[in-house]
PDB file of C-alpha atoms in Angstrom:
ATOM      1  CA  MET A  16      55.823 -26.607 166.694  1.00 37.00           C
ATOM      2  CA  ASN A  17      59.274 -26.004 168.265  1.00 43.00           C
ATOM      3  CA  VAL A  18      61.612 -23.843 165.816  1.00 46.00           C
ATOM      4  CA  ASP A  19      65.125 -22.507 167.398  1.00 56.00           C
ATOM      5  CA  VAL A  20      65.679 -19.815 164.770  1.00 58.00           C
ATOM      6  CA  PHE A  21      67.347 -17.594 167.073  1.00 65.00           C
ATOM      7  CA  SER A  22      70.951 -18.623 166.841  1.00 72.00           C
ATOM      8  CA  TRP A  23      71.830 -15.918 164.408  1.00 72.00           C
ATOM      9  CA  PHE A  24      70.686 -13.434 167.404  1.00 79.00           C
ATOM     10  CA  ASP A  25      73.242 -14.154 169.750  1.00 82.00           C
ATOM     11  CA  ASP A  26      75.314 -11.165 168.880  1.00 84.00           C
ATOM     12  CA  VAL A  27      72.286  -8.751 168.797  1.00 87.00           C
ATOM     13  CA  GLN A  28      71.398 -10.351 172.277  1.00 87.00           C
ATOM     14  CA  ALA A  29      74.899  -9.868 173.535  1.00 89.00           C
ATOM     15  CA  ALA A  30      74.997  -6.206 172.507  1.00 91.00           C
ATOM     16  CA  MET A  31      71.621  -5.690 174.395  1.00 92.00           C
ATOM     17  CA  GLU A  32      73.070  -7.001 177.627  1.00 93.00           C
ATOM     18  CA  ALA A  33      76.050  -4.857 177.543  1.00 93.00           C
ATOM     19  CA  ASP A  34      76.731  -2.634 180.621  1.00 93.00           C
ATOM     20  CA  GLY A  35      75.344   0.880 179.599  1.00 93.00           C
ATOM     21  CA  SER A  36      72.759  -0.324 177.014  1.00 92.00           C
ATOM     22  CA  LEU A  37      69.130   0.971 177.363  1.00 94.00           C
ATOM     23  CA  LEU A  38      68.003  -2.140 175.766  1.00 93.00           C
ATOM     24  CA  LYS A  39      69.063  -4.181 178.770  1.00 93.00           C
ATOM     25  CA  PRO A  40      65.928  -4.643 180.625  1.00 94.00           C
ATOM     26  CA  TRP A  41      64.148  -5.824 177.170  1.00 93.00           C
ATOM     27  CA  ALA A  42      67.041  -8.201 176.649  1.00 91.00           C
ATOM     28  CA  LYS A  43      66.230 -10.116 179.754  1.00 90.00           C
ATOM     29  CA  ILE A  44      62.699 -11.045 178.668  1.00 92.00           C
ATOM     30  CA  LEU A  45      62.908 -10.779 174.831  1.00 89.00           C
ATOM     31  CA  PRO A  46      64.325 -14.576 174.646  1.00 85.00           C
ATOM     32  CA  GLN A  47      61.060 -15.543 175.785  1.00 88.00           C
ATOM     33  CA  GLN A  48      59.130 -13.145 174.021  1.00 87.00           C
ATOM     34  CA  LEU A  49      60.329 -14.679 170.689  1.00 82.00           C
ATOM     35  CA  HIS A  50      60.236 -18.085 171.943  1.00 79.00           C
ATOM     36  CA  ASN A  51      56.423 -17.376 172.486  1.00 80.00           C
ATOM     37  CA  LEU A  52      55.837 -15.583 168.910  1.00 77.00           C
ATOM     38  CA  PHE A  53      57.296 -18.530 167.044  1.00 73.00           C
ATOM     39  CA  ASN A  54      56.172 -21.658 168.875  1.00 73.00           C
ATOM     40  CA  GLU A  55      52.660 -20.553 170.152  1.00 65.00           C
ATOM     41  CA  LYS A  56      51.142 -18.353 167.283  1.00 59.00           C
ATOM     42  CA  VAL A  57      51.297 -20.229 164.232  1.00 63.00           C
ATOM     43  CA  HIS A  58      50.054 -18.328 161.219  1.00 64.00           C
ATOM     44  CA  GLY A  59      49.732 -19.084 157.439  1.00 73.00           C
ATOM     45  CA  ASP A  60      53.111 -17.874 156.350  1.00 79.00           C
ATOM     46  CA  GLN A  61      55.090 -18.792 159.150  1.00 77.00           C
ATOM     47  CA  GLN A  62      56.825 -22.092 157.704  1.00 80.00           C
ATOM     48  CA  ARG A  63      57.579 -20.402 154.445  1.00 86.00           C
ATOM     49  CA  TRP A  64      59.737 -17.414 156.629  1.00 84.00           C
ATOM     50  CA  LEU A  65      61.272 -19.982 158.607  1.00 83.00           C
ATOM     51  CA  ASP A  66      62.290 -21.722 155.938  1.00 89.00           C
ATOM     52  CA  ALA A  67      63.667 -18.561 154.000  1.00 90.00           C
ATOM     53  CA  LEU A  68      65.491 -17.768 157.116  1.00 86.00           C
ATOM     54  CA  GLU A  69      67.194 -21.171 157.335  1.00 88.00           C
ATOM     55  CA  ASN A  70      68.484 -20.302 153.528  1.00 89.00           C
ATOM     56  CA  LEU A  71      69.942 -17.287 154.126  1.00 84.00           C
ATOM     57  CA  PRO A  72      73.820 -17.451 153.337  1.00 82.00           C
ATOM     58  CA  ALA A  73      76.250 -17.751 156.438  1.00 80.00           C
ATOM     59  CA  ILE A  74      77.661 -14.560 157.036  1.00 81.00           C
ATOM     60  CA  ASP A  75      80.916 -14.134 159.140  1.00 81.00           C
ATOM     61  CA  ASN A  76      82.271 -11.251 161.327  1.00 84.00           C
ATOM     62  CA  ILE A  77      78.934  -9.226 161.646  1.00 83.00           C
ATOM     63  CA  THR A  78      79.189  -6.310 163.504  1.00 85.00           C
ATOM     64  CA  THR A  79      76.125  -4.438 165.149  1.00 85.00           C
ATOM     65  CA  ASP A  80      75.112  -1.005 165.943  1.00 84.00           C
ATOM     66  CA  LEU A  81      72.672  -0.451 168.494  1.00 84.00           C
ATOM     67  CA  THR A  82      73.323   3.433 169.147  1.00 85.00           C
ATOM     68  CA  GLN A  83      70.991   4.724 166.834  1.00 84.00           C
ATOM     69  CA  ASP A  84      67.019   4.675 166.162  1.00 87.00           C
ATOM     70  CA  ARG A  85      67.430   1.328 164.453  1.00 87.00           C
ATOM     71  CA  ILE A  86      69.571  -1.800 164.432  1.00 83.00           C
ATOM     72  CA  GLU A  87      72.492  -1.713 161.752  1.00 81.00           C
ATOM     73  CA  LEU A  88      74.462  -5.015 161.002  1.00 79.00           C
ATOM     74  CA  SER A  89      77.343  -5.273 158.665  1.00 82.00           C
ATOM     75  CA  SER A  90      80.073  -7.397 157.491  1.00 81.00           C
ATOM     76  CA  ASP A  91      83.209  -6.796 155.420  1.00 80.00           C
ATOM     77  CA  SER A  92      82.349 -10.181 153.795  1.00 74.00           C
ATOM     78  CA  ILE A  93      79.022  -9.425 152.162  1.00 70.00           C
ATOM     79  CA  SER A  94      78.994  -9.252 148.547  1.00 67.00           C
ATOM     80  CA  GLU A  95      76.706  -9.179 145.561  1.00 64.00           C
ATOM     81  CA  GLU A  96      77.223 -12.841 145.311  1.00 61.00           C
ATOM     82  CA  THR A  97      76.625 -13.499 149.017  1.00 48.00           C
TER      83      THR A  97
END
């Protein structure tokens, strides 16, 4: 199975690759790790998860914060209807 579900990850990847990011070394190998995970190891619910991911609403102007011990994504355009 060849699945490209990582277009939503571009902003996170860019933040990881930014100068001074402690995640910069991982950013170099993460795309291949994700590709291997989603394309070589098929498990029972993978297609259901991929379908759910594909059906998430499009959200504009997402900001990322990688300065904490967690990844935080936010957008002013998120509402309860989204």
